[in-house]
Short mmCIF file of C-alpha atoms in Angstrom, two decimals:
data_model
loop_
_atom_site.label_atom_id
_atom_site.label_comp_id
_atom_site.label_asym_id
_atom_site.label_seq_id
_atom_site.Cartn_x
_atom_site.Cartn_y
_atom_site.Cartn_z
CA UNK A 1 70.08 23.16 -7.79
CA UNK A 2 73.95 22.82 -7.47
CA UNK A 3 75.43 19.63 -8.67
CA UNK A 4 78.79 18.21 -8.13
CA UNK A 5 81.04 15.59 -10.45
CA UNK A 6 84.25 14.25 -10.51
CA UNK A 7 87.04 14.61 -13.21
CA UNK A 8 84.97 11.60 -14.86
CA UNK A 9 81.89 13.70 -15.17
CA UNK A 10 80.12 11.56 -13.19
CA UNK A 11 77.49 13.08 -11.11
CA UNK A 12 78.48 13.06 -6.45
CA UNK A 13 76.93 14.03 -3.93
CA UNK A 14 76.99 16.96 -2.03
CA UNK A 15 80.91 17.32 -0.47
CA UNK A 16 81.11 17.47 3.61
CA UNK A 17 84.52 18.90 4.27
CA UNK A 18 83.62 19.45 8.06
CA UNK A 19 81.98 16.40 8.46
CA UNK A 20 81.90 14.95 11.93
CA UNK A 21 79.71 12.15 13.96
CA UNK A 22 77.07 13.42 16.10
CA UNK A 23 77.15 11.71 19.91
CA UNK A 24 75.01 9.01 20.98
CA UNK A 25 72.16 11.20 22.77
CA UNK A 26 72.95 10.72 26.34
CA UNK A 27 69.53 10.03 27.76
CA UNK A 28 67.94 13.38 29.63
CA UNK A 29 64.86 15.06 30.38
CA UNK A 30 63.65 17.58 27.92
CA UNK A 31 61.24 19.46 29.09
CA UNK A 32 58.73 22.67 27.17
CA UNK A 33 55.26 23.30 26.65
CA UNK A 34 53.38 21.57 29.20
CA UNK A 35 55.82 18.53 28.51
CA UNK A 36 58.42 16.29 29.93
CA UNK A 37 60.26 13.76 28.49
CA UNK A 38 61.90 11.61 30.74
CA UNK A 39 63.58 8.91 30.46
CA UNK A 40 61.83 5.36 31.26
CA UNK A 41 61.98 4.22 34.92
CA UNK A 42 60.08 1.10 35.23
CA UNK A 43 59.78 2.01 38.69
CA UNK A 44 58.45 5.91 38.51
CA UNK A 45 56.72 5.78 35.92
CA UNK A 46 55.03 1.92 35.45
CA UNK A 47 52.04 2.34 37.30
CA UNK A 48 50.75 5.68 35.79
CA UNK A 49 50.75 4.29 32.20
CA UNK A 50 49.20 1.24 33.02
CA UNK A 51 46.41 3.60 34.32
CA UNK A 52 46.83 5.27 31.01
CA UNK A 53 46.63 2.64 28.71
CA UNK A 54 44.29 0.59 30.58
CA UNK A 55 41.58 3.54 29.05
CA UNK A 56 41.99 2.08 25.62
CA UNK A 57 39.26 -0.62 26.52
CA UNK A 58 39.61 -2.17 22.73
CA UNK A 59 43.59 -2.05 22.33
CA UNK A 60 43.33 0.14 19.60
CA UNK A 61 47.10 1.44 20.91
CA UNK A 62 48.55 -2.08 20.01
CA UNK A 63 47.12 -2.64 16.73
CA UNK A 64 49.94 -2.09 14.78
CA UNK A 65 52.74 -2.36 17.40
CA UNK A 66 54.45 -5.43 17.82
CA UNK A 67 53.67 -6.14 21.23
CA UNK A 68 50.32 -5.61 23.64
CA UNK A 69 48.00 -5.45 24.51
CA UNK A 70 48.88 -7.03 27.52
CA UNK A 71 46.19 -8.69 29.90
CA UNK A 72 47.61 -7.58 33.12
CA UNK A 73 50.13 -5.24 34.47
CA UNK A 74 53.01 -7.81 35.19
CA UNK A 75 52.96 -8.07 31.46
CA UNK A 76 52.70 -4.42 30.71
CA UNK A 77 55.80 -4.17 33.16
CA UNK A 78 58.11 -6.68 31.31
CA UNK A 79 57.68 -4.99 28.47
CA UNK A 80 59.02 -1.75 30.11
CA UNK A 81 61.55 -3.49 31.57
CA UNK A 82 63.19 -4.40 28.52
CA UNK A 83 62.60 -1.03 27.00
CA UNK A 84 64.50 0.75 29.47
CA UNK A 85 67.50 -1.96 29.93
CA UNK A 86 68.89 -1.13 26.00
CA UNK A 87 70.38 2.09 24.96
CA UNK A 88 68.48 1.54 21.67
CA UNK A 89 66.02 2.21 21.51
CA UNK A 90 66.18 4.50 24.25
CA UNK A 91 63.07 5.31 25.81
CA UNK A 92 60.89 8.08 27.08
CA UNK A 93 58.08 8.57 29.57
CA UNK A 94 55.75 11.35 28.30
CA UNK A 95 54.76 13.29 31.07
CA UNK A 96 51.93 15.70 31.62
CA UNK A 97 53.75 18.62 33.44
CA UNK A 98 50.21 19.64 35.08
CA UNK A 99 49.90 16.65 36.84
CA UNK A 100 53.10 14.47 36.17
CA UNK A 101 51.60 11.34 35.28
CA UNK A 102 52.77 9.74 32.12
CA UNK A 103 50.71 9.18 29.42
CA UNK A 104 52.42 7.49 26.64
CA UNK A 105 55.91 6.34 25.55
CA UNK A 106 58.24 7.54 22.18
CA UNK A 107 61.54 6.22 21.74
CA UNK A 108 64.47 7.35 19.71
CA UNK A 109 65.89 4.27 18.13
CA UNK A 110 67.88 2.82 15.12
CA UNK A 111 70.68 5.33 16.54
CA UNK A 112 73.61 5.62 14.22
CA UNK A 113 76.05 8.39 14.33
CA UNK A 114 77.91 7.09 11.97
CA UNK A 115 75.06 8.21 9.39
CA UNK A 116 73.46 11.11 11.08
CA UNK A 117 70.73 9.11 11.49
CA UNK A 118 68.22 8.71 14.35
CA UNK A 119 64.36 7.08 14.02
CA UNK A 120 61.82 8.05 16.47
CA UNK A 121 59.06 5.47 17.28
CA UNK A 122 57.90 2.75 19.74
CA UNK A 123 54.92 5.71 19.70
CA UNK A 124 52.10 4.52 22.22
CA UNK A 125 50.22 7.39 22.70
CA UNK A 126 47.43 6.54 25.36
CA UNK A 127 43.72 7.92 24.40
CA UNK A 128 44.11 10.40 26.81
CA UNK A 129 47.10 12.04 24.96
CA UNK A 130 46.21 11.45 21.84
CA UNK A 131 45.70 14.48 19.38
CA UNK A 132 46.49 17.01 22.68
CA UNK A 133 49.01 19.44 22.39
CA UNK A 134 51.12 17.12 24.50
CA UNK A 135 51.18 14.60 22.20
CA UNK A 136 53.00 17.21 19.44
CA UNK A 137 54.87 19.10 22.31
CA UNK A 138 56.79 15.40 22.65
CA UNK A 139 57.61 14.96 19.19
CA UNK A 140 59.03 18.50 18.79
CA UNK A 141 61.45 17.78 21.59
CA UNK A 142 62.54 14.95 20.69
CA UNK A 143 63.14 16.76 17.12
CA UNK A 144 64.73 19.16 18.40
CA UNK A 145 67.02 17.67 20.32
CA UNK A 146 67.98 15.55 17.79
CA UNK A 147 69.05 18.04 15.54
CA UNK A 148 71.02 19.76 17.86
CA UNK A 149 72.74 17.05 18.54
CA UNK A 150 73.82 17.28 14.60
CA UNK A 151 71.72 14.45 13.08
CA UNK A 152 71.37 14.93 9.58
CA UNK A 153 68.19 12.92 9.00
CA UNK A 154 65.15 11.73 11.45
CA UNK A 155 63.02 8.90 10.40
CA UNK A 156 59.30 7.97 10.98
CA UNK A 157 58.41 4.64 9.98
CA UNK A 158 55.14 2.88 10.23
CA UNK A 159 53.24 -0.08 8.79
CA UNK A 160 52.02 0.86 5.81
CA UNK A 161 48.33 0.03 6.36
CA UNK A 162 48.67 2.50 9.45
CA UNK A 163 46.97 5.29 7.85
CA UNK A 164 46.19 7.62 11.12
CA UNK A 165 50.52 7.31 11.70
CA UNK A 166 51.11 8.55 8.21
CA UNK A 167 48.92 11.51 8.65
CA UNK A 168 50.47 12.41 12.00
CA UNK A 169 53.36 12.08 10.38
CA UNK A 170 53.18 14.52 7.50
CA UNK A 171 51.04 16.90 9.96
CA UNK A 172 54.81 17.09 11.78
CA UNK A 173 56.68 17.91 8.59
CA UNK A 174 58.22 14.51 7.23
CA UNK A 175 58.10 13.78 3.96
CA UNK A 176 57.23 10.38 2.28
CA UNK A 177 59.82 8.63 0.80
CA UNK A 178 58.10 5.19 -0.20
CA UNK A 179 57.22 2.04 1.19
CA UNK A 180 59.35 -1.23 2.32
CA UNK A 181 57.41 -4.09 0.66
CA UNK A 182 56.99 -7.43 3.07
CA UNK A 183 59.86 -5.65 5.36
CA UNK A 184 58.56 -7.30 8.28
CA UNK A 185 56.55 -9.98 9.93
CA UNK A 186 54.44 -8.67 12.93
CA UNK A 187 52.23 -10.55 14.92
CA UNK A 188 52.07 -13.33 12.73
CA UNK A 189 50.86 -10.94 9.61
CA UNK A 190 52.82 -9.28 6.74
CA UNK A 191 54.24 -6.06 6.95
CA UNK A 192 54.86 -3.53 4.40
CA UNK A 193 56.30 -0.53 5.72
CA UNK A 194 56.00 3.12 5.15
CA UNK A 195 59.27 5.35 5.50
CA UNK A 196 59.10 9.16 6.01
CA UNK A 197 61.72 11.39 7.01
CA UNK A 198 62.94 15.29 8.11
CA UNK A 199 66.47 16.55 7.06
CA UNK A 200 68.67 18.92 8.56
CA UNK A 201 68.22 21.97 5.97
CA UNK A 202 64.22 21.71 6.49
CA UNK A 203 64.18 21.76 10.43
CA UNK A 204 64.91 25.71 11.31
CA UNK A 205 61.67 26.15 9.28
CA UNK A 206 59.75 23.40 10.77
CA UNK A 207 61.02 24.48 14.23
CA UNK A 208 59.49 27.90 13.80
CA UNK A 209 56.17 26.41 12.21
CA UNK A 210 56.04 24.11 15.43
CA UNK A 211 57.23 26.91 18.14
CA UNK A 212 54.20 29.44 16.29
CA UNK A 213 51.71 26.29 16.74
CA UNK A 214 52.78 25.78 20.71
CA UNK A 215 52.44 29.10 21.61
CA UNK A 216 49.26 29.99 24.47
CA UNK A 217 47.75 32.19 21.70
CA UNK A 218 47.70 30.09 19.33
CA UNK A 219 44.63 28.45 21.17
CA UNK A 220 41.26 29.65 22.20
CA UNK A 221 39.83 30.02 25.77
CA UNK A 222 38.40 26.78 24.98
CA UNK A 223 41.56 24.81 23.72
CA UNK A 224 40.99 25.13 19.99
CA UNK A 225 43.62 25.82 17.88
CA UNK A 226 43.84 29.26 15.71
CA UNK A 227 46.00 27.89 13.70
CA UNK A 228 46.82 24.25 12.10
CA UNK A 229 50.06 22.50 12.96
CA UNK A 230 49.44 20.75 9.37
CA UNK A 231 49.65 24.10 7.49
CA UNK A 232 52.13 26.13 9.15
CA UNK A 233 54.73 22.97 8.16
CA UNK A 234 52.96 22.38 4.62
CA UNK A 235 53.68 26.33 3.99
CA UNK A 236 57.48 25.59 5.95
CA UNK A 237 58.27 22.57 3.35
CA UNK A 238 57.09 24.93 0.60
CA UNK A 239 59.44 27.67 1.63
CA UNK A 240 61.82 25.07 1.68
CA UNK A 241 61.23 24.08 -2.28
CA UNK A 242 61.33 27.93 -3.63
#
């Protein structure tokens, strides 16, 4: 591995002559494999994930979110609300293209330019999206787009006791970096949280792993995967290390 040093000898990090900001992401629709991801409207899109998340009967989708569940719709809506009035974190819908109902909601937040860095979360997957292809088809373009924007690094950060989130995580490709101790105080309980993250130099070979997994042939007449998301990433990241 290259190193770099100043006339001191002591050890720098890697130089960025061309270094600029990446832009704010303008909020769009992105839209590929089966998927849309629009941005919140209370007004579109409020009563179709009410719908949706009214199927999680124990509020299993709010365990480890800060907010919810929510014990009737007026609720559910205020909470939208002031999602989609901030620029961060800016929202998303996550729409079935087959029958354009949403299903679930991700978020790009923590947005700094400055840093190249951009978070995704606010992940409220309802149970009928949860472990489809739509779910991953949503994270991918999110991904995507925010690397080609030009951000550097993309976080995933969960509570640490959240032990389905970490696993979806590393299926995607991040890598664990460690854990925040007592970073947080959430719903009247302590927080530790977990921080995982993708880099630039490892996304054009987790883009390929994840545009291989999407593809129609990649599943069965019957919806089953040939082919694991998990270990066409785990074999990216070690093509990565060689």
């Amino acid at each position: 591995m290259q190193t770099w040093s100043n006339e001191l000898g002591q050890p720098l990090g890697k130089p960025l002559p061309d270094w600029q900001n990446p832009p704010f992401p303008i909020a769009t629709t992105l839209e590929g494999y089966g998927c849309r991801m629009e941005p919140l409207d209370v007004a579109k899109h409020s009563n179709a994930l009410w719908e949706a998340f009214s199927e999680d009967i124990e509020g299993r989708v709010w365990t480890y979110l800060s907010v919810g569940p929510f014990a009737n719709k007026a609720g559910h809506d205020g909470w939208l609300r002031t999602l989609a009035s901030k620029s961060d974190p800016q929202p998303y819908a996550i729409v079935d293209a087959a029958t354009g109902l949403a299903a679930g909601i991700a978020t790009y937040l923590r947005i700094a330019p400055e840093t190249a860095s951009i978070e995704v979360g606010w992940l409220t997957f309802s149970p009928r999206m949860q472990k489809t292809k739509l779910a991953t088809a949503a994270m991918f373009l999110l991904m995507r787009n925010a690397f080609k924007l030009g951000y550097r690094r993309y976080e995933w950060k969960c509570n640490s006791l959240n032990a389905p989130s970490h696993r979806a995580a590393e299926r995607l490709g991040f890598t664990f970096e460690g854990i925040f101790r007592q970073a947080a105080i959430n719903k009247g309980r302590s927080r530790d949280t977990t921080w995982l993250s993708i880099i630039d130099s490892e996304w054009p070979l987790l883009e390929v792993a994840f545009e291989q997994w999407l593809q129609a042939d990649n599943f069965d007449a019957a919806g089953r995967q040939r082919s694991s998301l998990s270990a066409l990433t785990s074999a990216a990241l070690a093509q990565r290390a060689t």
